[in-house]
PDB file of C-alpha atoms in Angstrom:
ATOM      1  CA  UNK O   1     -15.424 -80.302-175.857  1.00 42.00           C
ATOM      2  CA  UNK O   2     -11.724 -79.356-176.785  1.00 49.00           C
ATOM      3  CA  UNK O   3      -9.799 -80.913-179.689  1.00 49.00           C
ATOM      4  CA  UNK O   4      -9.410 -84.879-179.003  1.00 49.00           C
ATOM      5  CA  UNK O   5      -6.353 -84.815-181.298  1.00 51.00           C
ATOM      6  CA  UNK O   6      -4.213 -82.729-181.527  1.00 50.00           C
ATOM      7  CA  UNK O   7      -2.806 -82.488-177.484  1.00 58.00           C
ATOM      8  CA  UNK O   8      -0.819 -79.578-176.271  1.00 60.00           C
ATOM      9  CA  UNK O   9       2.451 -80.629-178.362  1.00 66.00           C
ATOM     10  CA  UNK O  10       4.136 -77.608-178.402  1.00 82.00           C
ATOM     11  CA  UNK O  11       4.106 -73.989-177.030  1.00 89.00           C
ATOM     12  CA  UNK O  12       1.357 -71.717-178.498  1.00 93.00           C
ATOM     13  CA  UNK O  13       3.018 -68.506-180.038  1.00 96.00           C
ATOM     14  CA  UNK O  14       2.217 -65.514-178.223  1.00 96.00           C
ATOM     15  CA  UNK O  15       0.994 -64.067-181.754  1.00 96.00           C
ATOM     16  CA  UNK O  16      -1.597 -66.949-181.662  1.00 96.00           C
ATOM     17  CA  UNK O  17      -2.638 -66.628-178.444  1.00 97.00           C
ATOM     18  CA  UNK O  18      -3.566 -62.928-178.969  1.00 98.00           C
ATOM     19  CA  UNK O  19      -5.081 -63.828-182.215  1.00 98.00           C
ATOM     20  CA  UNK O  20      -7.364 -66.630-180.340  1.00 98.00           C
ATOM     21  CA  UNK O  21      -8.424 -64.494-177.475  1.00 98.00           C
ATOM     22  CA  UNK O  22      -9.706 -61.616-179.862  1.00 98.00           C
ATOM     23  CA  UNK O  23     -11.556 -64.135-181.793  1.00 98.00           C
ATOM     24  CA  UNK O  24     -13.262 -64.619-178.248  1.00 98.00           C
ATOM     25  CA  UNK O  25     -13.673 -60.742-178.017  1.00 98.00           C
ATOM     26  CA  UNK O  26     -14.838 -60.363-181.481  1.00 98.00           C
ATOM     27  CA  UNK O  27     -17.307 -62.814-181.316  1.00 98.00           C
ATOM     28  CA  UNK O  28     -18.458 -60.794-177.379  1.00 98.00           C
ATOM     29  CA  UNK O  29     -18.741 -57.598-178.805  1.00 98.00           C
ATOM     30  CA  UNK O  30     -20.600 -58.794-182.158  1.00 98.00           C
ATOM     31  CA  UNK O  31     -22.983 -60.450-179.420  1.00 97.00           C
ATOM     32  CA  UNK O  32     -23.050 -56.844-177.951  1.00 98.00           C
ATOM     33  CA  UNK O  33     -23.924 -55.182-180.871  1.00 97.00           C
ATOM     34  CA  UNK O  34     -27.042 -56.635-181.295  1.00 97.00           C
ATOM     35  CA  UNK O  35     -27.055 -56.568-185.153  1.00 95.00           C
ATOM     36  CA  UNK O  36     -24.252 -57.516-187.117  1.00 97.00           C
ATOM     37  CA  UNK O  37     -25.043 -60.728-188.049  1.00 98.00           C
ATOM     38  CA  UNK O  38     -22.633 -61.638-191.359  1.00 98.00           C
ATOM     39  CA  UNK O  39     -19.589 -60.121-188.596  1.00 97.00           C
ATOM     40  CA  UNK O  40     -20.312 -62.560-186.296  1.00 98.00           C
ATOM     41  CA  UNK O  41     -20.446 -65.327-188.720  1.00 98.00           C
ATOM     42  CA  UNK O  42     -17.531 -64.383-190.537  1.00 97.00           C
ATOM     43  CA  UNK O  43     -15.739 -65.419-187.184  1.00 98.00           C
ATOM     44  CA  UNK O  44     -16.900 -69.096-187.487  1.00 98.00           C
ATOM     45  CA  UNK O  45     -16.095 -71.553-190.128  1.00 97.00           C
ATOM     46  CA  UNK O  46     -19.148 -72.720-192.874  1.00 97.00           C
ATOM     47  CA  UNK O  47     -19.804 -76.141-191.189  1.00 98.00           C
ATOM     48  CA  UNK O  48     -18.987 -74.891-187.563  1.00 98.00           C
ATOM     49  CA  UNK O  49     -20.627 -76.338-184.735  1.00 98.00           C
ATOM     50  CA  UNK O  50     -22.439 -73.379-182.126  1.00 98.00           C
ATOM     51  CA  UNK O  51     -23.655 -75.278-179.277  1.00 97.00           C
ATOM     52  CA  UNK O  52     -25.165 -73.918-175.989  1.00 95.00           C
ATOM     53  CA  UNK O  53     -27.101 -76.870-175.137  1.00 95.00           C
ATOM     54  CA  UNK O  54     -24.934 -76.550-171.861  1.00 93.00           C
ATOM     55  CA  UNK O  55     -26.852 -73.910-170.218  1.00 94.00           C
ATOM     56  CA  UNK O  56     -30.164 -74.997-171.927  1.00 91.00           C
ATOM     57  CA  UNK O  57     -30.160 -73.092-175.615  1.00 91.00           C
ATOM     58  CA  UNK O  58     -29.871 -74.632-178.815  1.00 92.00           C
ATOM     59  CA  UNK O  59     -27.332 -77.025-180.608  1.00 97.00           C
ATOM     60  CA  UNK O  60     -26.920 -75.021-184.104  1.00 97.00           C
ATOM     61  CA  UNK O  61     -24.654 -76.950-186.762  1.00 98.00           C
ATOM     62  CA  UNK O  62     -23.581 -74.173-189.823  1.00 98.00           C
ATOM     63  CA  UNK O  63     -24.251 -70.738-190.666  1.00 98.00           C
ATOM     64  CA  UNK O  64     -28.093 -71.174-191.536  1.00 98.00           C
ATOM     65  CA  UNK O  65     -28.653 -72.302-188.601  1.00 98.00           C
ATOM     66  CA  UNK O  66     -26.065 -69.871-186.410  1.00 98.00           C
ATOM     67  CA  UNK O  67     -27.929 -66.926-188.326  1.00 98.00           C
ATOM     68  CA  UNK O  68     -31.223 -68.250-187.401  1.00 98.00           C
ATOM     69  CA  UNK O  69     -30.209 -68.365-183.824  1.00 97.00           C
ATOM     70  CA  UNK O  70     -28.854 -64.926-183.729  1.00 97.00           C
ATOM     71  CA  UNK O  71     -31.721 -63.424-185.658  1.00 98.00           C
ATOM     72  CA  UNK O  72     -34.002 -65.115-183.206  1.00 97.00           C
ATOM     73  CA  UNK O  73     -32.205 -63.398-180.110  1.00 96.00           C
ATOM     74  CA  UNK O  74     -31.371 -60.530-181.693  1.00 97.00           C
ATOM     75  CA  UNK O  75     -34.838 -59.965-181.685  1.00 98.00           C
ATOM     76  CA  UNK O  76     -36.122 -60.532-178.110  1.00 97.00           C
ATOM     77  CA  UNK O  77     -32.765 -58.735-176.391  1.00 98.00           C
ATOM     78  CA  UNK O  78     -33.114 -54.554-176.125  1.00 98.00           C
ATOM     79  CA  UNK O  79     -29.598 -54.558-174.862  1.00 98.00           C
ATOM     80  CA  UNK O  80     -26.660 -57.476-173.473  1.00 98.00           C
ATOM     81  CA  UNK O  81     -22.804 -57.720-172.326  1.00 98.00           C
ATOM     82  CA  UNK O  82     -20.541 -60.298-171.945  1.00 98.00           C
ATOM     83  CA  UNK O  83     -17.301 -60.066-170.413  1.00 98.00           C
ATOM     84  CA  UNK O  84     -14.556 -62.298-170.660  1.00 98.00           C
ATOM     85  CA  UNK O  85     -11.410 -63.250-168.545  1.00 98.00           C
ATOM     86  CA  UNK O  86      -9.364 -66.099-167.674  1.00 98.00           C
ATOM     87  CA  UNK O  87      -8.267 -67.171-171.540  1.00 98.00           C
ATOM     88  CA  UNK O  88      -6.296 -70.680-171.301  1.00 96.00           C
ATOM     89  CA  UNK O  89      -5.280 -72.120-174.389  1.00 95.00           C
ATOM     90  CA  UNK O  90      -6.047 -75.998-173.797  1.00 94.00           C
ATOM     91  CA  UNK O  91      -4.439 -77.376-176.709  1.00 93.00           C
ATOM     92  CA  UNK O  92      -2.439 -76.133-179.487  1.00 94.00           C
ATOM     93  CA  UNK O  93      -1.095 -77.809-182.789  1.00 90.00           C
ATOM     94  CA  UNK O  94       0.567 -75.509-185.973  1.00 85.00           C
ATOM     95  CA  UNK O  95      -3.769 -74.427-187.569  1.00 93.00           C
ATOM     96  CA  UNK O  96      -5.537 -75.726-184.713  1.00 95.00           C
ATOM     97  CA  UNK O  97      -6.355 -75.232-181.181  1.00 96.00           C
ATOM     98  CA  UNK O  98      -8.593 -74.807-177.909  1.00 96.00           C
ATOM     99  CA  UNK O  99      -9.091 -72.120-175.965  1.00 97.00           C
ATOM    100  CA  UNK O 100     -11.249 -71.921-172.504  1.00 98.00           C
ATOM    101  CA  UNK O 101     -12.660 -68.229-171.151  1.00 98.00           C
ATOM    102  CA  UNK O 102     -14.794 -67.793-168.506  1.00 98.00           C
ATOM    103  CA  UNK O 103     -18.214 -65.030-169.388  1.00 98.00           C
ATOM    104  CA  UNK O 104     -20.368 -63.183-167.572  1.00 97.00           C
ATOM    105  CA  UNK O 105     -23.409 -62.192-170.238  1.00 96.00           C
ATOM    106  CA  UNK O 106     -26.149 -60.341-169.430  1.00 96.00           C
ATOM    107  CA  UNK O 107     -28.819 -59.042-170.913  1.00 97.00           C
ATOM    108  CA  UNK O 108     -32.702 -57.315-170.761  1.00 98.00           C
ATOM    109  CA  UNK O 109     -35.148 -58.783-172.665  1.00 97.00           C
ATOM    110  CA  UNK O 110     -37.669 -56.463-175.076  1.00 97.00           C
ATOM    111  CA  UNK O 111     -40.502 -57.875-173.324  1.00 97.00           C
ATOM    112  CA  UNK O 112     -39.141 -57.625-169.666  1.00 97.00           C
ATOM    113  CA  UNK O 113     -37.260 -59.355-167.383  1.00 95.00           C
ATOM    114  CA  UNK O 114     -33.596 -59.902-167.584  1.00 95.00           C
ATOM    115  CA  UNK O 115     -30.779 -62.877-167.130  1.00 93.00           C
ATOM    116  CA  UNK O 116     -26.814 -63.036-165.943  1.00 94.00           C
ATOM    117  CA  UNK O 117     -24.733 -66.289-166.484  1.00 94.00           C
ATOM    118  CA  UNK O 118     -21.605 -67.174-165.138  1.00 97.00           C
ATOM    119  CA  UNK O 119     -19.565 -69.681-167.286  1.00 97.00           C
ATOM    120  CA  UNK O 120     -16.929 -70.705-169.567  1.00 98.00           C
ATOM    121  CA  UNK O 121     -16.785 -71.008-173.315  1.00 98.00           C
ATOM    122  CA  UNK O 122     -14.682 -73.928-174.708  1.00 98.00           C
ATOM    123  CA  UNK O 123     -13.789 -72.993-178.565  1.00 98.00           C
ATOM    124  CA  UNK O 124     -11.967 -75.186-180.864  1.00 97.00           C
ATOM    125  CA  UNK O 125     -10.671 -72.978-183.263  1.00 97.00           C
ATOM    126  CA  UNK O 126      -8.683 -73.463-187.073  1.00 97.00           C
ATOM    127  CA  UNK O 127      -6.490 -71.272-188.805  1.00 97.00           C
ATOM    128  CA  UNK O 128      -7.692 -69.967-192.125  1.00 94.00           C
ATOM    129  CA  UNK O 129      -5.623 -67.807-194.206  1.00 88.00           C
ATOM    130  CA  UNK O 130      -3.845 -65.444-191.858  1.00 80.00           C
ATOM    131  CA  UNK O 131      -6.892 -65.469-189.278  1.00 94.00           C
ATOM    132  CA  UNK O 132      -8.744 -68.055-186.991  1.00 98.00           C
ATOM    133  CA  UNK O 133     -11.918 -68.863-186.864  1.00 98.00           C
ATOM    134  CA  UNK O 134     -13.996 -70.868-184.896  1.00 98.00           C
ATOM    135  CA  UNK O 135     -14.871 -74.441-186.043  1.00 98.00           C
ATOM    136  CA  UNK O 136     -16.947 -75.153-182.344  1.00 98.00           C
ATOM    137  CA  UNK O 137     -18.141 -73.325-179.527  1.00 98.00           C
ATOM    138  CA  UNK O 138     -19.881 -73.977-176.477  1.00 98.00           C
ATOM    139  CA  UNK O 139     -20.554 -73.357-172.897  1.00 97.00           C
ATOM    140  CA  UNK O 140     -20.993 -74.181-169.813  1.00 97.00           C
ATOM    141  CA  UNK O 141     -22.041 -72.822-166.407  1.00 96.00           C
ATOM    142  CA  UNK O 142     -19.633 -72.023-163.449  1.00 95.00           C
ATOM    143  CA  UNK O 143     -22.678 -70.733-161.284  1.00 94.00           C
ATOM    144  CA  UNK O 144     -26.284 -71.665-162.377  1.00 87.00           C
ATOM    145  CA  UNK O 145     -28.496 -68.974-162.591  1.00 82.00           C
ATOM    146  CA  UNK O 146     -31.340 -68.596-160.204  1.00 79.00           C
ATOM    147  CA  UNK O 147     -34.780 -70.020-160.217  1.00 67.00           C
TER     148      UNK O 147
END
Protein backbone atom coordinates (compact mmCIF):
# COMPACT_ATOMS: atom_id res chain seq x y z
CA UNK A 1 0.00 0.00 0.00
CA UNK A 2 2.84 2.57 0.88
CA UNK A 3 5.54 3.68 -1.59
CA UNK A 4 7.73 0.45 -2.64
CA UNK A 5 10.57 2.87 -3.51
CA UNK A 6 11.44 5.34 -2.06
CA UNK A 7 12.18 3.83 1.88
CA UNK A 8 12.39 6.08 4.84
CA UNK A 9 15.94 7.62 3.72
CA UNK A 10 15.94 10.54 5.59
CA UNK A 11 14.04 12.51 8.32
CA UNK A 12 10.68 14.02 7.19
CA UNK A 13 10.71 17.89 7.88
CA UNK A 14 8.40 18.86 10.45
CA UNK A 15 6.95 21.44 7.74
CA UNK A 16 6.08 18.27 5.68
CA UNK A 17 4.73 16.38 8.15
CA UNK A 18 2.18 19.12 9.05
CA UNK A 19 1.59 19.67 5.44
CA UNK A 20 0.79 15.70 5.00
CA UNK A 21 -1.43 15.36 7.98
CA UNK A 22 -3.72 18.37 6.84
CA UNK A 23 -3.93 16.85 3.50
CA UNK A 24 -5.50 13.93 5.67
CA UNK A 25 -7.76 16.58 7.44
CA UNK A 26 -8.65 18.33 4.34
CA UNK A 27 -9.62 15.49 2.57
CA UNK A 28 -11.96 14.45 6.35
CA UNK A 29 -13.62 17.54 6.49
CA UNK A 30 -14.36 17.79 2.55
CA UNK A 31 -15.88 14.18 3.30
CA UNK A 32 -17.81 16.07 6.10
CA UNK A 33 -19.12 18.60 4.11
CA UNK A 34 -21.09 16.61 2.08
CA UNK A 35 -20.78 18.76 -1.11
CA UNK A 36 -17.71 20.14 -2.23
CA UNK A 37 -16.75 17.93 -4.69
CA UNK A 38 -13.92 19.93 -7.05
CA UNK A 39 -12.25 20.67 -3.06
CA UNK A 40 -11.91 17.31 -2.47
CA UNK A 41 -10.46 16.50 -5.76
CA UNK A 42 -8.22 19.27 -5.88
CA UNK A 43 -6.46 17.30 -2.95
CA UNK A 44 -5.66 14.27 -5.22
CA UNK A 45 -3.53 14.15 -8.24
CA UNK A 46 -5.38 13.66 -12.05
CA UNK A 47 -4.44 9.92 -12.38
CA UNK A 48 -4.66 9.18 -8.54
CA UNK A 49 -5.65 5.95 -7.37
CA UNK A 50 -8.89 6.10 -4.49
CA UNK A 51 -9.29 2.67 -3.37
CA UNK A 52 -11.56 1.35 -0.53
CA UNK A 53 -11.89 -2.05 -1.77
CA UNK A 54 -10.45 -2.81 1.82
CA UNK A 55 -13.55 -2.41 3.72
CA UNK A 56 -15.75 -3.50 0.71
CA UNK A 57 -16.34 -0.05 -1.51
CA UNK A 58 -15.05 0.64 -4.76
CA UNK A 59 -11.52 0.74 -6.47
CA UNK A 60 -11.82 4.31 -8.36
CA UNK A 61 -8.67 5.13 -10.67
CA UNK A 62 -8.80 9.29 -11.63
CA UNK A 63 -10.98 12.10 -11.04
CA UNK A 64 -14.03 10.85 -13.23
CA UNK A 65 -14.24 8.19 -11.48
CA UNK A 66 -13.36 9.77 -7.71
CA UNK A 67 -16.24 12.36 -8.63
CA UNK A 68 -18.54 9.66 -9.54
CA UNK A 69 -17.93 7.98 -6.27
CA UNK A 70 -18.43 11.02 -4.22
CA UNK A 71 -21.47 12.17 -6.12
CA UNK A 72 -22.86 8.72 -5.58
CA UNK A 73 -22.41 8.98 -1.65
CA UNK A 74 -22.93 12.31 -1.42
CA UNK A 75 -26.22 11.47 -2.32
CA UNK A 76 -27.39 8.62 -0.02
CA UNK A 77 -25.49 10.26 3.32
CA UNK A 78 -27.85 13.14 5.28
CA UNK A 79 -24.90 13.73 7.50
CA UNK A 80 -21.05 11.84 8.34
CA UNK A 81 -17.68 12.43 10.48
CA UNK A 82 -14.50 11.10 10.41
CA UNK A 83 -11.93 11.61 12.86
CA UNK A 84 -8.44 11.06 12.58
CA UNK A 85 -5.43 10.33 14.97
CA UNK A 86 -2.35 8.45 15.12
CA UNK A 87 -0.53 10.15 11.79
CA UNK A 88 2.87 8.09 11.09
CA UNK A 89 4.73 9.06 8.22
CA UNK A 90 5.89 5.53 6.74
CA UNK A 91 8.22 6.67 4.24
CA UNK A 92 9.60 9.85 3.15
CA UNK A 93 11.88 10.88 0.10
CA UNK A 94 12.50 14.96 -0.98
CA UNK A 95 8.35 15.07 -3.27
CA UNK A 96 7.18 11.89 -2.06
CA UNK A 97 5.91 10.03 0.83
CA UNK A 98 3.47 7.75 3.00
CA UNK A 99 1.55 8.54 5.64
CA UNK A 100 -0.73 6.01 7.89
CA UNK A 101 -3.87 7.54 10.18
CA UNK A 102 -6.18 5.65 11.87
CA UNK A 103 -10.41 6.98 11.22
CA UNK A 104 -13.35 6.59 12.83
CA UNK A 105 -16.23 7.69 10.03
CA UNK A 106 -19.59 7.65 10.61
CA UNK A 107 -22.40 8.47 9.06
CA UNK A 108 -26.63 8.28 8.66
CA UNK A 109 -27.88 7.32 5.61
CA UNK A 110 -30.98 9.47 3.79
CA UNK A 111 -32.92 6.42 3.68
CA UNK A 112 -32.18 5.11 7.29
CA UNK A 113 -29.92 3.24 9.05
CA UNK A 114 -26.44 4.27 9.87
CA UNK A 115 -22.59 2.80 9.86
CA UNK A 116 -19.17 3.47 12.10
CA UNK A 117 -15.74 2.07 10.91
CA UNK A 118 -12.71 1.80 12.68
CA UNK A 119 -9.52 1.83 10.46
CA UNK A 120 -6.53 3.26 8.98
CA UNK A 121 -5.92 5.13 5.78
CA UNK A 122 -2.55 4.45 4.02
CA UNK A 123 -1.88 7.59 1.52
CA UNK A 124 0.98 7.85 -0.75
CA UNK A 125 1.26 11.30 -1.34
CA UNK A 126 3.56 13.74 -4.07
CA UNK A 127 4.57 17.14 -3.81
CA UNK A 128 3.19 19.50 -6.40
CA UNK A 129 4.13 23.02 -6.49
CA UNK A 130 4.32 24.16 -2.89
CA UNK A 131 1.45 21.63 -1.77
CA UNK A 132 0.88 17.75 -1.63
CA UNK A 133 -1.50 15.92 -2.94
CA UNK A 134 -2.51 12.58 -2.88
CA UNK A 135 -1.44 10.19 -5.70
CA UNK A 136 -3.23 6.88 -3.63
CA UNK A 137 -5.41 6.28 -0.87
CA UNK A 138 -6.89 3.49 0.80
CA UNK A 139 -8.10 1.76 3.83
CA UNK A 140 -8.36 -0.71 5.89
CA UNK A 141 -10.24 -1.92 8.98
CA UNK A 142 -8.80 -2.06 12.59
CA UNK A 143 -12.27 -3.38 13.95
CA UNK A 144 -14.85 -4.80 11.43
CA UNK A 145 -18.06 -3.45 11.71
CA UNK A 146 -20.93 -5.51 12.91
CA UNK A 147 -23.24 -7.82 11.13
Amino acid sequence: MNLAQPPLTEPCPIEDRLAIQDLLVAYAHGLDGLGDIDGLLDLFVADAVFDLSGIGFLKAEGHAAIRRFFEDTFAAVAAQAHYLSNFAITAYAADRASIRAYVTGMARYRGGGAVTLHGRYYCDVVRRGAGWKAARLTMDFLIPPED
